[in-house]
Amino acid sequence: MASTVTLKYGDLTETIPLFEGRLHIPTIKDTFTLRVARIDGVLAPFDSQGFTYAMFKPGDTLNISGTSADVAAMPVSSIPATASDSVVAQRLLAGAVAEAPQSLAAYEDFLFNGQVQLPALAYTFQLANAEDSALTCALYECASCRISIVVSKALQLSSAFLGLAGNTEQNTSYWVMTFMGILEEVDAATDIGPAMMWRWNSSEKEVSHVVSKSATGKGPARVDTVGTARGLSLVFGEDKAYKDRGLEQAWADLKLKLKSGFPALFYGHIPYLPVYAAAGVQIQFGRLLPNGVVEQGDRVLLVQRLAHRIKCCQALLNIMKLARFLVMRAPSLSNRVKLYQPFWRPHNTMIEVQGDVVIKDIEDTATFYADFGHSFQSIKAAHTCAQSCDSLVSHYNVKETTQKKRRANVAATKGLRVVMTRLGCVHSLESMPEEDMKAGVKACLLGCAHLHSTRPKPLCHCDVRLANVLWDPKPFLADLEFAHFSPWQVSSGLIFTDWDEGTLDHASCYTTESDIYQIGVMLLKLPSLSPAGVAFGHRLKTKTVTAAEAAQDTYL
């Protein structure tokens, strides 16, 4: 009996044979009239003959999904043979990315979804048709257009040249740069692109934060390909010769050079950055996570094959669409902190970002302590307590300092220096989804619960508000310089941002219950808050629930 599996596509069910345990993708496409076929939601890699690399068991029932060949592409006859670069570029970037794919598998599916139709010169279109008529679904003829010329150049790379690509790293870089030229032309033709600048075999320049680090860690590394936009490095790539396990070496270089990751202080809520590794005629895509982990995708493209060159172009254009989405998740240039440039905050507080740490100096602590009725002991205790809580800011050092004066007749003053080792960015209330607010509220509750557990006297944060919740990308509660032991008898007339008539108790004291009340105030500021969120916010303001109890609420 022949080995078979059952395939389900919507209401259709078909039985098809296995070939030595593998499925034939073209047969699946023909059976259900699909242009793109997914097996159990995944684009299964297949060899040059169309057989899957994955093995399946006889009798398996598999769910098939994909894009119908009837609607996958606009008919060639409906597309003008002559179109301006602007029209072509807007067509290539159509369909804005609304959300970054979360898992690595979903990210790879996004890159290779096959929905991008490439403009090509007539000769290139005919070449694809002669090799495999199915390839023309990914192309359309377009003459007298700069973008179609550079696309055709990439797709028509000669077999003789690609045969040399394995000889040297420069040969690999040449064909990679040829493909990247498509992105440059698309960006130049429209104002809806990310306006990226590409550098080859160069260190990062003119960016807010250098992601790559040299082996010594004292400066930026020379990455083979760097794509930047709006002061941020967004795409990285490494090229190698195809010898001595070149692709593996390319990934090893990426992991070494990018191991410091990218901080939320500059990158905001960007979840990852696209990366690639190329060696000889192979290219593989992946992504860099904020913590410096480099993830490799599963699929390896072989650019000797025209079908894979088409897919490489499509993947790069999808990366460009993703880059347009990513830059919108980062702080604007005007809100981006500059390294090693101190800036002043109220109460004679100076803040300076120095690479991976933030230094906060309060120059005159005598006045500071008198104004807010607390002490170095409470601030030190709060920071020490925070070290063992993932929902609170962490520090390297908290110490008292002496501020020397240049004039001999002016006495030195005592100061306070806090060196923080956890950096993050603020989240705009206007653009915040409720799920993010939930995460921020839970972090505040867990952080406050940790402070409130201090003995013999509990600590309270005293300044819980959205501006003091940072993301890295997980939320955590920062700014412990106003922490007090509870209860704090607040001086008449003293009021903090977001305090209201319910913050203090009847004796004008700030207590641990006041922290929870302020978290409720913060939550209720969210526009379009759900009824469940409104109810939970008011519950926090009743001062009848502890932070630990509230953190377990089903709303969160």
Coordinates of C-alpha atoms in Angstrom, one line a residue:
M1 CA 0.0 0.0 0.0
A2 CA 1.3 3.4 -1.0
S3 CA 2.2 5.8 1.9
T4 CA -0.2 8.7 1.9
V5 CA -1.2 11.7 4.0
T6 CA -4.5 13.5 4.3
L7 CA -4.5 17.2 3.4
K8 CA -7.3 19.6 4.5
Y9 CA -7.7 23.0 2.9
G10 CA -10.9 24.7 4.1
D11 CA -13.8 22.4 3.3
L12 CA -11.6 20.3 0.8
T13 CA -9.9 17.1 1.8
E14 CA -7.5 15.3 -0.4
T15 CA -5.2 12.3 0.0
I16 CA -1.8 12.5 -1.7
P17 CA 1.3 10.2 -1.7
L18 CA 4.5 10.6 0.3
F19 CA 7.8 10.2 -1.6
E20 CA 10.2 8.6 0.9
G21 CA 8.4 10.4 3.7
R22 CA 8.5 13.8 2.0
L23 CA 5.8 15.9 0.4
H24 CA 5.9 17.4 -3.1
I25 CA 5.0 21.1 -2.7
P26 CA 4.2 21.7 -6.4
T27 CA 1.6 18.9 -6.2
I28 CA 0.0 20.5 -3.2
K29 CA -0.2 23.9 -5.0
D30 CA -1.7 22.3 -8.1
T31 CA -4.2 20.2 -6.0
F32 CA -5.7 23.3 -4.2
T33 CA -4.8 25.9 -6.8
L34 CA -2.4 27.8 -4.6
R35 CA 0.5 30.1 -5.3
V36 CA 1.9 29.9 -1.7
A37 CA 1.2 26.8 0.4
R38 CA 1.7 26.4 4.1
I39 CA 1.7 23.1 6.0
D40 CA 0.1 23.5 9.5
G41 CA 0.7 27.3 9.2
V42 CA 4.4 27.0 8.2
L43 CA 6.1 27.6 4.9
A44 CA 8.0 24.3 4.6
P45 CA 11.5 24.6 3.0
F46 CA 11.9 22.4 -0.1
D47 CA 14.7 21.3 -2.4
S48 CA 15.3 22.2 -6.0
Q49 CA 12.8 19.4 -7.1
G50 CA 10.1 20.7 -4.8
F51 CA 10.3 18.0 -2.1
T52 CA 10.1 19.1 1.5
Y53 CA 13.2 18.7 3.7
A54 CA 10.8 17.8 6.6
M55 CA 9.7 14.2 6.9
F56 CA 6.0 13.1 7.5
K57 CA 4.4 9.9 8.7
P58 CA 2.0 7.9 6.7
G59 CA -1.6 8.6 7.8
D60 CA -0.9 12.1 9.1
T61 CA -3.6 14.7 8.7
L62 CA -2.2 18.1 7.8
N63 CA -3.9 21.5 7.5
I64 CA -3.0 23.4 4.3
S65 CA -3.3 27.2 4.0
G66 CA -1.9 29.7 1.6
T67 CA -2.6 32.3 -1.1
S68 CA -4.9 31.3 -3.9
A69 CA -3.3 31.5 -7.4
D70 CA -6.4 33.2 -8.6
V71 CA -5.9 36.3 -6.5
A72 CA -2.2 36.2 -5.7
A73 CA -1.0 38.6 -8.2
M74 CA -2.5 41.5 -10.2
P75 CA -2.8 40.3 -13.9
V76 CA 0.1 41.5 -15.9
S77 CA -2.2 43.0 -18.5
S78 CA -3.7 45.3 -15.8
I79 CA -0.3 46.9 -15.0
P80 CA 1.0 49.6 -17.3
A81 CA 4.1 48.5 -19.2
T82 CA 5.6 52.0 -18.5
A83 CA 5.3 53.4 -15.0
S84 CA 7.3 56.0 -13.1
D85 CA 9.7 55.0 -10.3
S86 CA 7.5 56.7 -7.8
V87 CA 4.4 54.6 -8.8
V88 CA 6.5 51.4 -8.8
A89 CA 8.1 52.2 -5.4
Q90 CA 4.7 52.9 -3.8
R91 CA 3.4 49.6 -5.2
L92 CA 6.4 47.7 -3.7
L93 CA 5.9 49.3 -0.3
A94 CA 2.1 49.0 -0.3
G95 CA 0.6 47.3 2.7
A96 CA 2.1 48.9 5.8
V97 CA 3.3 46.6 8.6
A98 CA 0.8 47.0 11.5
E99 CA 2.7 44.8 13.9
A100 CA 6.1 43.1 13.9
P101 CA 5.8 39.3 13.7
Q102 CA 6.6 37.9 17.1
S103 CA 8.2 34.5 16.8
L104 CA 11.2 33.7 14.6
A105 CA 9.0 31.4 12.5
A106 CA 6.4 34.1 12.0
Y107 CA 9.2 36.6 11.1
E108 CA 10.6 34.2 8.5
D109 CA 7.1 33.6 7.1
F110 CA 6.7 37.4 6.8
L111 CA 9.9 37.7 4.8
F112 CA 9.1 35.0 2.4
N113 CA 5.3 35.5 2.0
G114 CA 5.7 36.0 -1.7
Q115 CA 3.2 38.9 -1.9
V116 CA 5.7 41.4 -3.4
Q117 CA 5.5 41.5 -7.2
L118 CA 8.8 42.7 -8.7
P119 CA 9.0 45.0 -11.7
A120 CA 11.3 43.6 -14.4
L121 CA 12.4 44.4 -18.0
A122 CA 10.8 42.3 -20.7
Y123 CA 13.9 40.2 -21.2
T124 CA 14.0 39.2 -17.5
F125 CA 10.4 38.4 -17.6
Q126 CA 10.9 36.2 -20.6
L127 CA 13.9 34.5 -19.0
A128 CA 11.8 33.7 -15.9
N129 CA 9.0 32.4 -18.1
A130 CA 11.4 30.2 -20.0
E131 CA 12.8 28.7 -16.9
D132 CA 9.5 28.1 -15.0
S133 CA 6.3 29.8 -16.0
A134 CA 5.3 29.8 -12.3
L135 CA 8.0 32.3 -11.6
T136 CA 6.3 35.0 -13.6
C137 CA 3.6 35.2 -10.9
A138 CA 6.2 37.1 -8.8
L139 CA 7.1 39.5 -11.7
Y140 CA 5.5 41.9 -14.0
E141 CA 6.9 43.6 -17.1
C142 CA 7.8 47.3 -16.6
A143 CA 9.9 49.2 -19.1
S144 CA 11.7 52.6 -18.8
C145 CA 11.9 52.4 -15.0
R146 CA 15.0 52.7 -12.9
I147 CA 13.8 50.2 -10.3
S148 CA 12.9 47.6 -12.9
I149 CA 16.5 48.0 -14.3
V150 CA 18.2 47.3 -10.9
V151 CA 15.8 44.4 -10.2
S152 CA 16.6 42.9 -13.6
K153 CA 20.3 43.3 -12.9
A154 CA 20.0 41.4 -9.7
L155 CA 17.9 38.6 -11.3
Q156 CA 20.1 38.3 -14.3
L157 CA 23.4 37.8 -12.4
S158 CA 25.3 35.4 -14.6
S159 CA 26.0 31.9 -13.6
A160 CA 29.6 32.5 -14.4
F161 CA 29.8 35.4 -11.9
L162 CA 27.8 33.6 -9.2
G163 CA 30.2 30.6 -9.7
L164 CA 33.0 33.0 -8.6
A165 CA 31.0 34.2 -5.5
G166 CA 32.5 31.5 -3.4
N167 CA 36.1 32.5 -4.1
T168 CA 36.4 35.7 -2.0
E169 CA 34.5 37.7 0.5
Q170 CA 34.5 40.6 -2.0
N171 CA 32.7 38.4 -4.5
T172 CA 29.9 37.7 -2.0
S173 CA 29.7 41.3 -1.0
Y174 CA 29.3 42.3 -4.7
W175 CA 26.2 40.4 -5.4
V176 CA 24.7 41.4 -2.0
M177 CA 25.3 45.0 -2.8
T178 CA 23.7 44.5 -6.2
F179 CA 20.5 43.3 -4.4
M180 CA 20.7 46.1 -1.8
G181 CA 20.8 48.6 -4.8
I182 CA 17.1 47.8 -5.3
L183 CA 16.3 49.2 -1.8
E184 CA 18.3 52.3 -2.5
E185 CA 16.4 53.0 -5.7
V186 CA 13.0 52.3 -4.0
D187 CA 13.9 54.7 -1.2
A188 CA 15.0 57.4 -3.6
A189 CA 11.8 57.2 -5.6
T190 CA 9.3 57.7 -2.7
D191 CA 8.9 59.6 0.5
I192 CA 7.0 56.7 2.2
G193 CA 10.1 54.6 2.7
P194 CA 12.3 54.6 5.8
A195 CA 15.0 56.7 4.0
M196 CA 17.8 54.3 4.9
M197 CA 21.5 54.9 4.3
W198 CA 23.6 51.8 3.6
R199 CA 27.2 51.4 4.5
W200 CA 29.5 48.6 3.5
N201 CA 32.6 47.3 5.3
S202 CA 32.3 50.3 7.6
S203 CA 31.6 51.1 11.3
E204 CA 28.4 52.7 12.4
K205 CA 28.4 56.5 11.9
E206 CA 26.0 59.4 12.7
V207 CA 23.8 57.3 14.9
S208 CA 22.4 57.9 18.4
H209 CA 23.9 54.7 19.8
V210 CA 26.5 52.4 18.4
V211 CA 25.2 48.8 18.5
S212 CA 28.2 46.9 17.2
K213 CA 31.3 46.5 19.4
S214 CA 34.8 45.6 18.4
A215 CA 36.6 42.6 20.0
T216 CA 38.2 45.0 22.6
G217 CA 34.8 46.6 23.4
K218 CA 36.4 50.0 23.1
G219 CA 34.8 51.1 19.8
P220 CA 32.4 50.1 17.1
A221 CA 33.1 47.0 14.9
R222 CA 33.4 47.0 11.2
V223 CA 30.2 45.3 10.0
D224 CA 30.0 44.3 6.4
T225 CA 26.6 45.8 5.9
V226 CA 24.8 48.4 8.0
G227 CA 21.5 50.1 7.2
T228 CA 20.6 53.2 9.2
A229 CA 17.6 55.5 9.3
R230 CA 16.7 58.4 11.6
G231 CA 19.9 58.1 13.6
L232 CA 19.4 54.3 14.3
S233 CA 21.2 51.3 12.9
L234 CA 18.4 49.0 11.8
V235 CA 19.9 46.2 9.6
F236 CA 23.2 44.4 9.9
G237 CA 24.8 41.8 7.6
E238 CA 28.1 39.8 7.4
D239 CA 29.6 38.4 4.2
K240 CA 32.1 35.5 3.9
A241 CA 33.7 33.4 1.2
Y242 CA 32.1 30.1 0.7
K243 CA 34.8 27.9 2.1
D244 CA 35.7 26.7 5.6
R245 CA 32.1 26.8 6.7
G246 CA 31.7 30.4 5.6
L247 CA 28.0 30.8 6.5
E248 CA 28.7 29.5 10.0
Q249 CA 31.6 32.0 10.3
A250 CA 29.3 34.9 9.1
W251 CA 26.8 34.1 11.9
A252 CA 29.6 33.8 14.4
D253 CA 30.9 37.3 13.5
L254 CA 27.4 38.7 13.8
K255 CA 27.0 37.2 17.3
L256 CA 30.4 38.5 18.4
K257 CA 29.9 42.1 17.0
L258 CA 26.3 42.5 18.1
K259 CA 26.4 40.8 21.5
S260 CA 25.8 44.0 23.4
G261 CA 22.4 44.3 21.9
F262 CA 20.5 47.6 21.6
P263 CA 19.0 49.6 24.5
A264 CA 15.4 50.7 24.8
L265 CA 16.7 54.2 25.8
F266 CA 17.5 54.8 22.1
Y267 CA 15.4 52.1 20.4
G268 CA 12.2 52.4 22.3
H269 CA 9.8 49.6 21.7
I270 CA 11.6 48.1 18.7
P271 CA 11.4 44.3 19.4
Y272 CA 14.3 43.2 17.1
L273 CA 16.5 44.2 14.2
P274 CA 16.8 42.3 10.9
V275 CA 20.2 40.7 10.2
Y276 CA 21.6 38.4 7.4
A277 CA 24.6 36.2 6.9
A278 CA 25.9 35.5 3.4
A279 CA 28.6 33.2 2.1
G280 CA 29.3 32.5 -1.5
V281 CA 26.0 32.0 -3.2
Q282 CA 24.1 31.4 0.1
I283 CA 22.2 33.9 2.2
Q284 CA 20.2 33.3 5.4
F285 CA 18.1 35.9 7.4
G286 CA 17.7 36.2 11.1
R287 CA 17.2 38.9 13.7
L288 CA 19.0 40.6 16.6
L289 CA 17.1 40.8 20.0
P290 CA 17.5 43.8 22.4
N291 CA 19.6 41.6 24.8
G292 CA 22.2 40.8 22.1
V293 CA 20.9 37.4 21.1
V294 CA 21.2 36.7 17.4
E295 CA 18.6 34.3 16.1
Q296 CA 19.1 32.4 12.8
G297 CA 16.3 31.6 10.5
D298 CA 15.8 28.1 9.1
R299 CA 15.8 28.9 5.4
V300 CA 18.9 29.2 3.2
L301 CA 18.6 30.8 -0.2
L302 CA 20.9 29.7 -3.0
V303 CA 21.2 32.6 -5.4
Q304 CA 22.4 30.5 -8.4
R305 CA 18.7 29.7 -8.7
L306 CA 16.4 32.3 -10.3
A307 CA 13.6 31.4 -8.0
H308 CA 15.8 32.1 -4.9
R309 CA 17.0 35.3 -6.3
I310 CA 13.4 36.4 -6.6
K311 CA 12.7 35.4 -3.0
C312 CA 15.8 37.2 -1.9
C313 CA 14.6 40.4 -3.5
Q314 CA 11.2 40.0 -1.9
A315 CA 12.7 39.3 1.5
L316 CA 14.8 42.5 1.3
L317 CA 11.8 44.6 0.3
N318 CA 9.8 43.1 3.2
I319 CA 12.7 44.1 5.5
M320 CA 12.4 47.6 4.1
K321 CA 8.7 47.7 4.9
L322 CA 9.5 46.4 8.4
A323 CA 12.1 49.1 8.9
R324 CA 9.5 51.7 8.2
F325 CA 7.4 50.3 11.0
L326 CA 10.4 49.9 13.4
V327 CA 11.5 53.6 13.2
M328 CA 8.0 54.6 14.3
R329 CA 8.5 52.5 17.5
A330 CA 11.6 54.4 18.5
P331 CA 11.8 57.7 20.3
S332 CA 11.8 60.7 18.0
L333 CA 15.2 62.4 17.4
S334 CA 14.2 65.4 19.5
N335 CA 13.3 63.1 22.5
R336 CA 16.5 60.9 22.2
V337 CA 19.0 61.3 24.9
K338 CA 22.5 62.2 23.9
L339 CA 25.5 60.3 25.3
Y340 CA 27.9 62.1 27.6
Q341 CA 25.9 65.3 27.5
P342 CA 24.6 66.2 30.9
F343 CA 21.2 67.8 31.3
W344 CA 19.6 69.4 34.3
R345 CA 16.3 68.5 36.0
P346 CA 14.5 70.2 38.9
H347 CA 16.0 70.2 42.4
N348 CA 19.6 70.8 41.2
T349 CA 19.7 67.3 39.6
M350 CA 22.1 66.6 36.8
I351 CA 21.7 63.4 34.6
E352 CA 24.2 62.0 32.2
V353 CA 24.0 58.9 30.1
Q354 CA 27.4 57.2 29.8
G355 CA 27.0 54.2 27.5
D356 CA 25.5 51.4 29.6
V357 CA 24.9 53.5 32.8
V358 CA 23.1 56.6 33.8
I359 CA 24.6 58.9 36.4
K360 CA 22.3 61.1 38.5
D361 CA 23.9 63.8 40.7
I362 CA 21.9 65.9 43.2
E363 CA 24.2 68.7 44.1
D364 CA 22.8 70.0 47.4
T365 CA 21.3 67.2 49.5
A366 CA 20.9 69.4 52.6
T367 CA 18.3 71.5 50.7
F368 CA 16.9 68.4 48.9
Y369 CA 16.4 66.5 52.2
A370 CA 14.9 69.5 53.9
D371 CA 12.5 70.2 51.1
F372 CA 11.2 66.6 50.9
G373 CA 11.6 65.5 54.5
H374 CA 13.7 62.4 53.9
S375 CA 17.3 61.3 54.1
F376 CA 20.2 59.5 52.5
Q377 CA 19.3 56.4 54.6
S378 CA 15.8 56.0 53.0
I379 CA 17.2 56.6 49.4
K380 CA 20.0 54.1 50.0
A381 CA 17.6 51.5 51.5
A382 CA 15.2 51.9 48.5
H383 CA 17.9 51.3 46.0
T384 CA 19.4 48.4 48.0
C385 CA 15.9 46.8 48.2
A386 CA 15.4 47.3 44.4
Q387 CA 18.4 45.2 43.5
S388 CA 16.5 42.0 44.2
C389 CA 13.4 42.9 42.2
D390 CA 13.0 42.6 38.4
S391 CA 10.3 45.3 38.5
L392 CA 12.5 48.0 39.9
V393 CA 15.5 50.0 38.5
S394 CA 18.9 48.5 39.4
H395 CA 22.0 50.5 40.3
Y396 CA 25.8 50.1 40.5
N397 CA 26.4 52.5 43.3
V398 CA 24.5 55.0 45.6
K399 CA 26.8 57.3 47.6
E400 CA 27.1 60.7 49.2
T401 CA 29.6 63.1 47.6
T402 CA 31.3 66.4 48.5
Q403 CA 30.7 69.2 46.0
K404 CA 33.9 71.3 46.2
K405 CA 33.5 75.1 45.4
R406 CA 36.1 77.0 43.5
R407 CA 35.9 80.1 45.8
A408 CA 37.8 79.6 49.1
N409 CA 35.1 81.4 51.1
V410 CA 32.3 79.2 50.0
A411 CA 31.8 76.0 52.0
A412 CA 31.6 72.6 50.2
T413 CA 28.2 71.0 50.1
K414 CA 27.1 67.4 50.4
G415 CA 25.7 65.8 47.3
L416 CA 24.2 62.4 46.2
R417 CA 25.3 60.3 43.3
V418 CA 23.3 57.3 41.9
V419 CA 24.8 55.2 39.1
M420 CA 22.0 53.2 37.5
T421 CA 22.7 50.2 35.4
R422 CA 19.2 49.6 33.9
L423 CA 18.2 51.9 31.1
G424 CA 14.8 52.2 29.4
C425 CA 12.5 54.5 27.5
V426 CA 9.2 56.1 28.5
H427 CA 5.9 55.1 26.8
S428 CA 3.6 57.7 25.3
L429 CA 0.1 57.6 26.9
E430 CA -1.5 58.5 23.6
S431 CA -0.1 55.6 21.7
M432 CA -0.1 53.0 24.5
P433 CA -2.2 49.8 24.0
E434 CA -4.1 48.7 27.1
E435 CA -2.0 45.5 27.2
D436 CA 1.1 47.6 27.6
M437 CA -0.6 49.7 30.3
K438 CA -1.5 46.4 32.1
A439 CA 2.2 45.4 32.0
G440 CA 3.2 48.7 33.4
V441 CA 0.7 48.6 36.2
K442 CA 1.7 45.1 37.1
A443 CA 5.4 46.1 37.2
C444 CA 4.5 49.1 39.5
L445 CA 2.5 46.8 41.8
L446 CA 5.2 44.2 42.0
G447 CA 7.9 46.9 42.6
C448 CA 5.8 48.6 45.3
A449 CA 5.0 45.3 46.9
H450 CA 8.8 44.7 47.2
L451 CA 9.4 48.1 48.7
H452 CA 6.4 47.7 51.1
S453 CA 7.9 44.4 52.4
T454 CA 10.9 46.2 53.9
R455 CA 11.3 45.8 57.6
P456 CA 11.2 47.1 60.3
K457 CA 9.6 50.0 58.5
P458 CA 8.1 49.6 54.9
L459 CA 9.3 51.9 52.1
C460 CA 7.0 53.7 49.7
H461 CA 8.0 55.0 46.3
C462 CA 6.0 58.3 46.6
D463 CA 6.3 59.3 42.9
V464 CA 4.5 56.5 41.0
R465 CA 3.4 57.9 37.6
L466 CA 3.8 56.9 33.9
A467 CA 6.9 59.1 33.4
N468 CA 8.7 57.0 36.0
V469 CA 7.9 53.7 34.3
L470 CA 10.5 52.7 31.8
W471 CA 10.6 49.9 29.3
D472 CA 13.7 47.8 28.3
P473 CA 11.6 46.3 26.7
K474 CA 9.9 45.0 29.9
P475 CA 8.5 47.7 32.1
F476 CA 10.1 48.6 35.4
L477 CA 9.7 51.4 38.0
A478 CA 12.5 53.9 38.3
D479 CA 13.3 57.2 40.2
L480 CA 13.7 56.1 43.8
E481 CA 15.2 59.4 45.0
F482 CA 11.9 60.4 46.6
A483 CA 11.4 57.1 48.5
H484 CA 10.4 57.5 52.1
F485 CA 9.8 55.2 55.0
S486 CA 6.1 54.9 55.6
P487 CA 4.3 56.8 56.9
W488 CA 5.7 60.1 55.6
Q489 CA 4.3 63.2 57.2
V490 CA 4.1 65.5 54.2
S491 CA 4.8 69.2 54.8
S492 CA 1.9 71.6 54.2
G493 CA 1.7 72.8 50.6
L494 CA 4.0 70.1 49.2
I495 CA 2.4 68.2 46.3
F496 CA 3.9 65.9 43.6
T497 CA 2.8 65.5 40.0
D498 CA -0.4 63.5 39.7
W499 CA -1.2 63.7 43.4
D500 CA -4.8 64.6 44.1
E501 CA -7.0 65.1 47.2
G502 CA -7.1 61.3 47.8
T503 CA -3.4 60.6 47.7
L504 CA -2.6 61.4 51.4
D505 CA -4.5 60.0 54.4
H506 CA -6.6 62.1 56.8
A507 CA -3.4 63.0 58.8
S508 CA -1.6 64.3 55.6
C509 CA 0.6 61.3 55.5
Y510 CA 1.9 59.4 52.5
T511 CA 1.6 55.7 53.1
T512 CA 2.1 52.4 51.3
E513 CA -1.7 52.6 50.4
S514 CA -0.9 56.0 48.7
D515 CA 1.4 54.2 46.3
I516 CA -1.4 51.8 45.2
Y517 CA -3.8 54.8 44.9
Q518 CA -1.3 56.5 42.6
I519 CA -1.1 53.4 40.4
G520 CA -4.9 53.6 40.1
V521 CA -4.6 57.3 39.1
M522 CA -2.0 56.3 36.4
L523 CA -4.2 53.5 35.0
L524 CA -7.3 55.7 34.7
K525 CA -5.5 58.2 32.6
L526 CA -5.4 55.8 29.7
P527 CA -7.8 56.9 26.9
S528 CA -10.4 54.3 25.8
L529 CA -9.7 52.2 28.9
S530 CA -11.9 49.1 29.0
P531 CA -14.7 48.8 31.6
A532 CA -12.6 46.1 33.4
G533 CA -9.7 48.5 33.5
V534 CA -11.8 51.3 34.9
A535 CA -13.2 49.0 37.6
F536 CA -9.7 47.9 38.5
G537 CA -8.4 51.5 38.6
H538 CA -11.1 52.5 41.0
R539 CA -10.4 49.4 43.1
L540 CA -6.8 50.5 43.5
K541 CA -8.0 53.9 44.6
T542 CA -10.0 52.5 47.5
K543 CA -6.8 51.8 49.5
T544 CA -8.3 48.5 50.6
V545 CA -6.0 46.2 48.7
T546 CA -2.3 45.6 49.1
A547 CA 0.1 45.8 46.2
A548 CA 0.8 42.1 46.3
E549 CA -2.9 41.2 46.2
A550 CA -3.6 43.7 43.4
A551 CA -0.8 42.2 41.3
Q552 CA -2.7 38.9 41.2
D553 CA -6.0 40.5 39.9
T554 CA -7.5 38.7 36.9
Y555 CA -7.6 42.0 35.0
L556 CA -3.8 41.9 34.7

